[in-house]
Coordinates of C-alpha atoms and ligand atoms in Angstrom, one line a residue:
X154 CA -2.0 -2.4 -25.3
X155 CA -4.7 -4.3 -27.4
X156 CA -4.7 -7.3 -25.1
X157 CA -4.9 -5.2 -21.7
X158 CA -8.1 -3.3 -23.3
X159 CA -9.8 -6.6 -23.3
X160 CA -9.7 -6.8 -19.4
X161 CA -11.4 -3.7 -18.9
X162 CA -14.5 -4.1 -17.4
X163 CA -17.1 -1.3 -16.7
X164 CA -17.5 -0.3 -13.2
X165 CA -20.3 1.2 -11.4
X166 CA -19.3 3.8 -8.8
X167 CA -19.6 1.7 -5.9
X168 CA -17.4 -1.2 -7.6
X169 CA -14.5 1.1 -8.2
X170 CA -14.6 2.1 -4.6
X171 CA -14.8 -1.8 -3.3
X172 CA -12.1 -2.0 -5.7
X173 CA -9.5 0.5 -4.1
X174 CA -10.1 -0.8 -0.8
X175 CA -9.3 -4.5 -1.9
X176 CA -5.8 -2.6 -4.0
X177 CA -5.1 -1.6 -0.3
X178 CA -5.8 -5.0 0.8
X179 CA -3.5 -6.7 -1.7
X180 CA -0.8 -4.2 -1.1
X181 CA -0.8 -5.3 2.8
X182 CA -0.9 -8.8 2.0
X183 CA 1.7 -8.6 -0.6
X184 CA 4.2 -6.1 0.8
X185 CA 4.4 -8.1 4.3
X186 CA 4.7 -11.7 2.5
X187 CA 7.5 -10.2 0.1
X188 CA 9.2 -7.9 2.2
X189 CA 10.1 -11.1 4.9
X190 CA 10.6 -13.2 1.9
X191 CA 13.4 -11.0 1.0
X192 CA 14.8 -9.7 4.0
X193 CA 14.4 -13.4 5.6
X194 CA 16.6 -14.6 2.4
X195 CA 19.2 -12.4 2.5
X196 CA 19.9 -13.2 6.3
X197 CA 19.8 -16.6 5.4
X198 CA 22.6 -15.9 2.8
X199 CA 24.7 -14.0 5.1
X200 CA 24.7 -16.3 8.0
X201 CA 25.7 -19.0 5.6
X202 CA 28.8 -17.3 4.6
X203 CA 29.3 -16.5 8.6
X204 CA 28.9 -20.2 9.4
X205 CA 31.2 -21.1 6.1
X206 CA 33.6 -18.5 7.8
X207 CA 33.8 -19.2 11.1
X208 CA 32.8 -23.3 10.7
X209 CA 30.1 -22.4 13.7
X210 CA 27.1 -24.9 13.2
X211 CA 24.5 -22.4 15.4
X212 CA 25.2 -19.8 12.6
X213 CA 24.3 -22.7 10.3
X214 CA 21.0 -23.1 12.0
X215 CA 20.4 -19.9 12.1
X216 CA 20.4 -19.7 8.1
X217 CA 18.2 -22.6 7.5
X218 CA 15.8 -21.2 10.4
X219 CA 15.4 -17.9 8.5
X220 CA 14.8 -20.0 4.9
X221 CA 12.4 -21.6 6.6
X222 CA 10.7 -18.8 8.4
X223 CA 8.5 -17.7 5.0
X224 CA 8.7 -20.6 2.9
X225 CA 7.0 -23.6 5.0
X226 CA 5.1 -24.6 1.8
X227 CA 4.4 -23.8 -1.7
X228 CA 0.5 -23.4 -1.2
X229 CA 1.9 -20.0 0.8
X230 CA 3.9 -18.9 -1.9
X231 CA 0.4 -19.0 -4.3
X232 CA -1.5 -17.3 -1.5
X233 CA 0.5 -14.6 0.0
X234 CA 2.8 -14.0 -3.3
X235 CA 1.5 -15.1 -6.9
X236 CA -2.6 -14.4 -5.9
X237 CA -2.8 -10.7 -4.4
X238 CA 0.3 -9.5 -6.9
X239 CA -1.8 -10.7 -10.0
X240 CA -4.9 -9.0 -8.4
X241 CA -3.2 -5.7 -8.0
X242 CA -2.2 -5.6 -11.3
X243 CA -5.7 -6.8 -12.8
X244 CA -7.3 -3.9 -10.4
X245 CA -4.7 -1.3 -12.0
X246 CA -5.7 -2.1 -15.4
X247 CA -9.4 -1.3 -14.5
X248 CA -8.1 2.0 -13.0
X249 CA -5.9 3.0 -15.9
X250 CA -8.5 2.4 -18.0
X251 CA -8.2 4.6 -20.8
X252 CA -4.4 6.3 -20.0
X253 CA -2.2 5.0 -22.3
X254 CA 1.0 4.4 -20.4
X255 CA 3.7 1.4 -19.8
X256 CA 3.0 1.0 -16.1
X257 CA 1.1 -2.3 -16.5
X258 CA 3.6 -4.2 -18.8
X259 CA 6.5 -3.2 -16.2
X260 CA 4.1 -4.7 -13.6
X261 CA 4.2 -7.9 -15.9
X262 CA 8.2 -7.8 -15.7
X263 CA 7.9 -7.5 -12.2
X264 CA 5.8 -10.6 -11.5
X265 CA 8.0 -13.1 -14.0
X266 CA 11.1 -11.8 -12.0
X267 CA 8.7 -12.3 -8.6
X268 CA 7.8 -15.8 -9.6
X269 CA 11.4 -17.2 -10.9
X270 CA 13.0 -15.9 -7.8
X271 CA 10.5 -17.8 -5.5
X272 CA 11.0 -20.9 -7.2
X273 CA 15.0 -20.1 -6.8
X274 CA 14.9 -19.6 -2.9
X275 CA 12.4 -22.6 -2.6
X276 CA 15.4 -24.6 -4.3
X277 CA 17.9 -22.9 -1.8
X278 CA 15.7 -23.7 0.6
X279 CA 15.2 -27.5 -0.2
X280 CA 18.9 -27.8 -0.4
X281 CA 19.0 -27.8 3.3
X282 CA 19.5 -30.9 5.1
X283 CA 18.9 -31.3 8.6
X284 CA 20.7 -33.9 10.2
X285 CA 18.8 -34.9 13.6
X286 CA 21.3 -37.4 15.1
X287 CA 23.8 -35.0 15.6
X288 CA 22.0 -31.4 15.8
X289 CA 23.5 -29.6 13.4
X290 CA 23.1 -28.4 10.2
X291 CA 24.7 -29.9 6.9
X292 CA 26.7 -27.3 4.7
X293 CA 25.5 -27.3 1.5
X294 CA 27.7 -26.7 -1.6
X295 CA 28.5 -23.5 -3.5
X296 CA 26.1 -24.5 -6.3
X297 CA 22.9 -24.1 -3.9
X298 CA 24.8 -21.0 -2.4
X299 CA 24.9 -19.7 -5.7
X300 CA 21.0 -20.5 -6.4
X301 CA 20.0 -18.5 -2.9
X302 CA 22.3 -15.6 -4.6
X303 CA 20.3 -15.3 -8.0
X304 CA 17.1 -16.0 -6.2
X305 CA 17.7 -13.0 -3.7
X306 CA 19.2 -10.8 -6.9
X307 CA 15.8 -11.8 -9.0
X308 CA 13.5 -11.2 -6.0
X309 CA 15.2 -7.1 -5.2
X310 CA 14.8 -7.0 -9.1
X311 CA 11.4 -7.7 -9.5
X312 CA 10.3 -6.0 -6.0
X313 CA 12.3 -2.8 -6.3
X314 CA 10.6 -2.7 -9.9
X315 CA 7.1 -3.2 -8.3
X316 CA 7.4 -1.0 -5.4
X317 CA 8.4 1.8 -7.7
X318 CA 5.3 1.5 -9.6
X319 CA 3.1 1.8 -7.0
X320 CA 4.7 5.0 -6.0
X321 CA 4.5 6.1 -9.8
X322 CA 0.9 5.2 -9.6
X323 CA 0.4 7.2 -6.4
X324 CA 0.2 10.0 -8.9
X325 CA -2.5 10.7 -11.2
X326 CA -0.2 13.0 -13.3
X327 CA 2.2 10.2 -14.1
X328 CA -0.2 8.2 -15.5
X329 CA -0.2 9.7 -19.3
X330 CA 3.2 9.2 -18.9
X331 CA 5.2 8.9 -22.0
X332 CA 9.0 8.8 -21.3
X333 CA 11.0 6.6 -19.7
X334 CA 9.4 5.6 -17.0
X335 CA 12.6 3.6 -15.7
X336 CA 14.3 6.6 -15.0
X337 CA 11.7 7.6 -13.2
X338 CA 12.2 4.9 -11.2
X339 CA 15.9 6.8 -9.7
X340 CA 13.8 9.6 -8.3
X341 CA 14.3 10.6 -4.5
X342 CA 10.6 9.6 -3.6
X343 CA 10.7 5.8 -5.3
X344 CA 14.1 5.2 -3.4
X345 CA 13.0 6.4 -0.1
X346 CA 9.8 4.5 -0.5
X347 CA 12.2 1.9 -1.5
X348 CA 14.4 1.8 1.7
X349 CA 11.5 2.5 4.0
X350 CA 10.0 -1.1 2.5
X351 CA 13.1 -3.2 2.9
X352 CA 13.9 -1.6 6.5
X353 CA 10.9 -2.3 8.1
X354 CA 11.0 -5.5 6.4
X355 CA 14.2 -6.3 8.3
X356 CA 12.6 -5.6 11.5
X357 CA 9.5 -7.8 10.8
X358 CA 11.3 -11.1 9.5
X359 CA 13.8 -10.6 13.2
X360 CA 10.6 -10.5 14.9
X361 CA 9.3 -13.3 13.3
X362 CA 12.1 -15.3 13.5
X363 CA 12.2 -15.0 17.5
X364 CA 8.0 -15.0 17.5
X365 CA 8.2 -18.6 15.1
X366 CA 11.0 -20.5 16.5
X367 CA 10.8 -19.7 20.4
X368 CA 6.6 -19.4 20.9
X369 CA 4.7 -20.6 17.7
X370 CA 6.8 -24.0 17.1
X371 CA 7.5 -25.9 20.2
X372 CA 11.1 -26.0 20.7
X373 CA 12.7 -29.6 20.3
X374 CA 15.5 -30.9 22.1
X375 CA 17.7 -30.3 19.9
X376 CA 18.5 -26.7 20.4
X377 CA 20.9 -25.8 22.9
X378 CA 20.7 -22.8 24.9
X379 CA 23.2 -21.1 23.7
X380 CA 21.9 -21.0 20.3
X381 CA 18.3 -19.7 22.1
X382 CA 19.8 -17.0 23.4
X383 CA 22.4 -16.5 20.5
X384 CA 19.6 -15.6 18.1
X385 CA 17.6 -13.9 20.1
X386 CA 19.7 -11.2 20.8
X387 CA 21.0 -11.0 18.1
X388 CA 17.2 -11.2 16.1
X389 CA 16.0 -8.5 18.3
X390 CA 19.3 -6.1 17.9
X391 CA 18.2 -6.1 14.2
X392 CA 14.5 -5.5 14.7
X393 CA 15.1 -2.8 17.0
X394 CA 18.2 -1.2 14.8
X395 CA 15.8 -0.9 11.5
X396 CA 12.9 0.2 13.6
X397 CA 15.1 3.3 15.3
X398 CA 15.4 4.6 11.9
X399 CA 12.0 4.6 10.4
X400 CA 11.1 8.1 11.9
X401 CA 13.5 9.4 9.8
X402 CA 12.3 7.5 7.1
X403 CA 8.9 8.3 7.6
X404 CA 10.1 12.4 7.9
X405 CA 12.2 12.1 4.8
X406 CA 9.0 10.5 2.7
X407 CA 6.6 13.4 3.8
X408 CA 9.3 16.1 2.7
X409 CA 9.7 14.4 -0.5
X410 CA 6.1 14.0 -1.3
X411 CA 4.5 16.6 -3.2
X412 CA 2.0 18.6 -1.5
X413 CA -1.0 17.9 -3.8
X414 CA -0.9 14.4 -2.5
X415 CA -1.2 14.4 1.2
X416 CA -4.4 15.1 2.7
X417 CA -5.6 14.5 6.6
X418 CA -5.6 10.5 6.1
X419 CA -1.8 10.9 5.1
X420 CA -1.1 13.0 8.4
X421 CA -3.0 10.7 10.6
X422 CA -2.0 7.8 9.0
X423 CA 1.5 8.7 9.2
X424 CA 0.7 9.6 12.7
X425 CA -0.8 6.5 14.2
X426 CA 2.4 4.4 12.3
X427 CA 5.1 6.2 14.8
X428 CA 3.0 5.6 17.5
X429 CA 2.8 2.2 17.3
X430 CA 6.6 2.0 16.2
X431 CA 7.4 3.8 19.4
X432 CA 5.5 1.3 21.6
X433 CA 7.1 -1.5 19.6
X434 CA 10.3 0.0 19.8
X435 CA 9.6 -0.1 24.0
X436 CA 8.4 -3.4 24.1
X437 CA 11.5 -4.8 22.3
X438 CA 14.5 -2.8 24.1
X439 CA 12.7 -3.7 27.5
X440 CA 12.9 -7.9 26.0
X441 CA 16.1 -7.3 25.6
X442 CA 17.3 -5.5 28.4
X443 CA 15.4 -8.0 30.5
X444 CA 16.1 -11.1 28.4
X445 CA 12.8 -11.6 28.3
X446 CA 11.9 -12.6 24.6
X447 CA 8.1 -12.5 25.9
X448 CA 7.7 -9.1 25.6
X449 CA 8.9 -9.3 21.7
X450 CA 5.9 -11.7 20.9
X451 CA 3.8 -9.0 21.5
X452 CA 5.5 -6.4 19.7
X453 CA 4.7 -8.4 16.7
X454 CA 1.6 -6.9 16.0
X455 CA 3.0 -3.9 16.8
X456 CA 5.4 -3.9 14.0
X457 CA 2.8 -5.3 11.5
X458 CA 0.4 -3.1 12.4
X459 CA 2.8 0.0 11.1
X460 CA 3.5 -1.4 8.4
X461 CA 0.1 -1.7 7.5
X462 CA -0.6 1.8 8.9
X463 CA 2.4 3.4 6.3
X464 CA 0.6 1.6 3.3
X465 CA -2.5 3.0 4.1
X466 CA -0.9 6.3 4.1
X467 CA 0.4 6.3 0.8
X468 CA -2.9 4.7 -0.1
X469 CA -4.5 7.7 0.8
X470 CA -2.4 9.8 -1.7
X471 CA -4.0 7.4 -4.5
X472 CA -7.2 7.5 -3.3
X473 CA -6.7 11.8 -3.6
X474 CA -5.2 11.5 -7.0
X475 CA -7.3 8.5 -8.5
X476 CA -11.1 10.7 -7.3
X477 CA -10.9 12.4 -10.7
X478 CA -10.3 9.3 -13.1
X479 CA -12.6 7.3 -10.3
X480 CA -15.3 9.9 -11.0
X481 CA -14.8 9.9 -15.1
X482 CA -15.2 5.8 -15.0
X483 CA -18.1 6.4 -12.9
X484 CA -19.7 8.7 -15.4
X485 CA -18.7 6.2 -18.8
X486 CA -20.6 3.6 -16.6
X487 CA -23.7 5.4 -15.5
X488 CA -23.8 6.7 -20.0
X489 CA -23.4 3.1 -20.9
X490 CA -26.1 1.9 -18.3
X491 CA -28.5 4.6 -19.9
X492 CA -27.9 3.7 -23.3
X493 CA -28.6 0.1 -22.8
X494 CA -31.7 1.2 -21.2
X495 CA -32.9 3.3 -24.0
X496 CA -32.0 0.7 -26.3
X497 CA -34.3 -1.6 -24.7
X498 CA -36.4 1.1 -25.1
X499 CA -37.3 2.0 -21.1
X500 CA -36.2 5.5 -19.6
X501 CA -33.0 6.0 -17.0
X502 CA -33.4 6.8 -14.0
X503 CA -34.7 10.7 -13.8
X504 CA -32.6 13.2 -12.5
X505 CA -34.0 15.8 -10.3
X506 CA -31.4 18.6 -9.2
X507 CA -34.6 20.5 -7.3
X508 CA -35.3 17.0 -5.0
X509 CA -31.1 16.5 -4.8
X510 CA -30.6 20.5 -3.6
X511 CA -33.5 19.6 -0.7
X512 CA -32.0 16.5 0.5
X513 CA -28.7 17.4 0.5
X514 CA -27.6 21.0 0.3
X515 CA -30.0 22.8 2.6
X516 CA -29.3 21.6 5.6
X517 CA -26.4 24.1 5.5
X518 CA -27.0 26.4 2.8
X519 CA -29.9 29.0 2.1
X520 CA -29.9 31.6 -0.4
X521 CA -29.4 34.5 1.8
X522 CA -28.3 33.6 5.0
X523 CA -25.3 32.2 6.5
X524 CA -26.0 28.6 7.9
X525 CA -23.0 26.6 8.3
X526 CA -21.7 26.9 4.7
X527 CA -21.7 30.6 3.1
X528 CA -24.6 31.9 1.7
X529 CA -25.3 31.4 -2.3
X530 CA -25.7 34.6 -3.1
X531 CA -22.2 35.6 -1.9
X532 CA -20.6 32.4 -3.7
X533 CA -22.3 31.9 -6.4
X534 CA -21.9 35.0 -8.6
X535 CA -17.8 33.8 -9.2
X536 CA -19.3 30.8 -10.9
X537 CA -22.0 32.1 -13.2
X538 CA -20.1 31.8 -16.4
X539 CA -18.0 28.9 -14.8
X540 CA -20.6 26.7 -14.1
X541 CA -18.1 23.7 -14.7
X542 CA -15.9 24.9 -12.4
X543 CA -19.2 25.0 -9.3
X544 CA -19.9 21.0 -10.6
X545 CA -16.0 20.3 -9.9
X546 CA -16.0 22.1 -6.5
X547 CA -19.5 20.0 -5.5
X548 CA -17.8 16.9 -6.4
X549 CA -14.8 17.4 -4.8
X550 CA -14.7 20.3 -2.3
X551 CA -11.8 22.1 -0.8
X552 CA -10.9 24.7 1.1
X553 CA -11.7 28.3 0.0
X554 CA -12.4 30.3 2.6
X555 CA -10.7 30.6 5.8
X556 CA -13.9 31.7 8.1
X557 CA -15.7 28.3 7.5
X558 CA -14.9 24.9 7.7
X559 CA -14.4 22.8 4.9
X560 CA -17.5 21.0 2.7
X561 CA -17.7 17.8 3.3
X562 CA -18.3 15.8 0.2
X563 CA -22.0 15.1 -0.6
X564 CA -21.0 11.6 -2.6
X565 CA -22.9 13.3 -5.8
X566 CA -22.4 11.5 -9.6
X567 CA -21.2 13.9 -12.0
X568 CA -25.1 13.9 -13.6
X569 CA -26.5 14.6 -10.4
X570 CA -23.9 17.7 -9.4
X571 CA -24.7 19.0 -12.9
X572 CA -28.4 19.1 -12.0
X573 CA -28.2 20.4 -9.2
X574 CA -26.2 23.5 -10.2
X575 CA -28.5 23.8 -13.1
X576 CA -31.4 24.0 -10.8
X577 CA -29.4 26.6 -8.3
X578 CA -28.9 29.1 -11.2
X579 CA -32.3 28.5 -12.3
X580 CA -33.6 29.4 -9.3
X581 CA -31.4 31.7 -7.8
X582 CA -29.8 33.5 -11.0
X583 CA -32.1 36.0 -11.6
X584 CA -31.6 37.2 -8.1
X585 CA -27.4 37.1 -8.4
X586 CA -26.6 41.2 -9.2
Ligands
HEC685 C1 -22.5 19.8 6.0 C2 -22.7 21.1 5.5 C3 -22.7 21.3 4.0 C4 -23.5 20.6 3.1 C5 -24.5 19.5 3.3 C6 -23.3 21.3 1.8 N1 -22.4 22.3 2.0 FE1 -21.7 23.5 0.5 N2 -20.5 24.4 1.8 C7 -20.4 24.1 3.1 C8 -19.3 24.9 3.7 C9 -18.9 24.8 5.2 C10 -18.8 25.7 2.7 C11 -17.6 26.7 2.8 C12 -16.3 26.0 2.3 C13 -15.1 26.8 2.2 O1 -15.3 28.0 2.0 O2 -14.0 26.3 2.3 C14 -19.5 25.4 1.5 C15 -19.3 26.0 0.3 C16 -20.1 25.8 -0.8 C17 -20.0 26.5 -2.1 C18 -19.1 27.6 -2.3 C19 -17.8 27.2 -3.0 C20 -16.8 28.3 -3.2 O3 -16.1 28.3 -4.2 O4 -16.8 29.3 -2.4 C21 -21.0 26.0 -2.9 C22 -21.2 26.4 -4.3 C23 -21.6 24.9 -2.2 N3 -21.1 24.8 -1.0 C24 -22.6 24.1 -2.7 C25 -23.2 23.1 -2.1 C26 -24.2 22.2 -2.7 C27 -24.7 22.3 -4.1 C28 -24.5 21.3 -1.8 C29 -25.5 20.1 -1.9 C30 -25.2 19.1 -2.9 C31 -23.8 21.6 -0.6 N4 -23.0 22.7 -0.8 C32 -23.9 20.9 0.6 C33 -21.1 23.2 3.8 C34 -22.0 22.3 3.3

């Protein structure tokens, strides 16, 4: 991709790093804003046929209050949907830098699909007409029924499309991918991933329906109280249905993701998510058990905040897969920096591996004794025609040996790790048997 090249932009280290924080970022933002766009327009749908069916104007209401819920203008439709889906795409093309692969121009499908379904449902939605004088809510014909339907068919399209990218992504050895990536889209993983999005989706846009209309907006005259209590009961039997099942969700995505992918953040991540489910999940049986839609309000947050809390979890199976690549960009950068430098015809920054090992590695390492890491001169002998192989492991340590913990990561660049192992076998080599 020619054109996509052009977008690149060098990166320093610390760039790249703002720059996976603001991918989480836009993934929150986006995933909330589309999933209650969806879910929100399907319900809209189905209690319009309801109402159609059984002639009942509160089920009417009910479908023009969900419309409404997510679409109150078009400025939020930029915001929440066009703006943070463009800037995930523009941060994976700085990420992918290099890996030749279709990923981005599926992401491009994805968005025209995202943006002709939003101006669809805004149509759907417009074709609404409340009529005051009488409370109720004018049926619209089958042609604007039939607009909501393509909107809500473009909209699973382009999100079911986007979603599985990201989970594609999530994996660094997809990324030279070659094949067809749309049948990797069918995999167990991206389907799960799939259903867990849309279900908790379900959930939020019920909360938000009882949150909006019955605390946020004041109520007007209009609404009887039958219709109050109507969709409240019925709003918070759907939140709490979708919610029950996203432990098993949650279970089912752990067992399907491989194992080089979760780390500690995945676990406590995934961890923190089913708490706050299982307080939401409290909150919400006990409003309605009590008929006290107070209680819900609250739960709110709750169920936005696991959301959140399962992105960030996947997030941190990018952020494990993407070190290497992040690392490699890092490197190009810190090369292209130097070379401008020469060219101008100053010197780069020295490197000094001695001055590095003293700041940063003796505090628990000495030659021959055992501080809190092992000693080098029981380490270091594996590694003395593998000196590579000692760089990788400073950069990005893991577990070797059960009787100490694990390294933490001493935030080296690549230059500076290879220094500082150049140093350690010059000064410690000789004395390696
Ligand atoms: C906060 C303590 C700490 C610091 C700082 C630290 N290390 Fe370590 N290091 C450890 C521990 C603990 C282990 C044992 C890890 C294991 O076996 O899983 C270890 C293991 C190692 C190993 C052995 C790897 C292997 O394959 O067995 C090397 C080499 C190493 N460190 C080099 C360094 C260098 C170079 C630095 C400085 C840039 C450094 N360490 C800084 C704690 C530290």
């Amino acid at each position: 991709m020619e054109f996509f090249d052009k977008m690149i932009i060098p990166s320093s280290g610390s760039t790249l790093e703002l720059m996976k924080y603001l991918l989480s970022l836009a993934l929150v933002i986006f995933s909330i804003y589309s999933g209650v766009l969806l879910t929100s327009s399907v319900m809209s749908f189905i209690f319009k046929i309801i109402a159609a069916r059984k002639n009942n104007d509160n089920y009417f209401r009910m479908s023009k209050d969900y419309i409404d819920l997510i679409t109150p203008n078009k400025t939020m439709a930029i915001g929440l949907g066009i703006v943070p889906f463009f800037s995930i795409i523009i941060i994976y093309i700085q990420i992918f830098n290099n890996f030749k692969n279709d990923i981005i121009l599926f992401f491009l499908v994805s968005l025209c699909f995202f943006f002709v379904a939003q101006v669809l449902l805004y149509l759907y939605k417009y074709s609404f007409k409340h009529t005051s004088s009488e409370g109720n809510v004018n049926r619209t014909g089958s042609i604007n029924t039939l607009t909501g339907l393509i909107g809500i068919i473009f909209l699973i399209f382009s999100l079911r499309l986007f979603f599985g990218l990201v989970v594609l992504s999530l994996d660094s050895g997809n990324w030279n991918f070659s094949g067809s990536l749309l049948s990797m889209l069918f995999e167990l993983q991206v389907v799960i991933n799939f259903i867990q999005f849309i279900t908790l989706s379900a959930s939020i846009s019920s909360v938000a329906f009882i949150v909006k209309y019955f605390y946020w907006d004041k109520q007007d005259e209009n609404i009887n109280q039958e219709y109050i209590n109507k969709s409240g009961i019925i709003n918070s039997w759907i939140a709490i249905g979708f919610a029950f099942i996203q432990p098993f969700i949650l279970l089912i995505d752990f067992y399907t993701m491989p194992d080089n992918l979760l780390n500690n953040n995945s676990y406590l991540f995934g961890m923190l998510s089913l708490i706050a489910l299982l307080i939401f999940l409290h909150l919400a049986y006990a409003g309605v058990r009590y008929n006290n839609f107070r209680n819900i309000s609250y739960s709110f947050y709750l169920i936005l905040l696991t959301f959140t809390l399962i992105i960030l979890k996947s997030q941190s199976s990018f952020s494990l897969s993407s070190g290497q690549q992040l690392l490699t960009l890092t490197d190009n950068y810190d090369k292209l920096e130097l070379a401008l430098l020469e060219k101008e015809g100053k010197k780069g920054p020295q490197i000094n591996g001695a001055e590095i090992y003293n700041a940063k590695c003796t505090a628990c390492h000495k030659f021959d004794q055992k501080l809190v890491g092992p000693p080098h001169k029981e380490v270091m002998a594996k590694y003395l025609n593998n000196k590579e192989g000692m760089v990788k492991f400073i950069l990005n340590p893991v577990k070797v040996n059960p009787e100490y913990p694990e390294m933490p990561n001493q935030a080296l660049k690549p230059k500076e790790a290879e220094a500082v192992v150049d140093f350690m076998f010059k000064e410690y080599g000789n004395k390696l048997n």
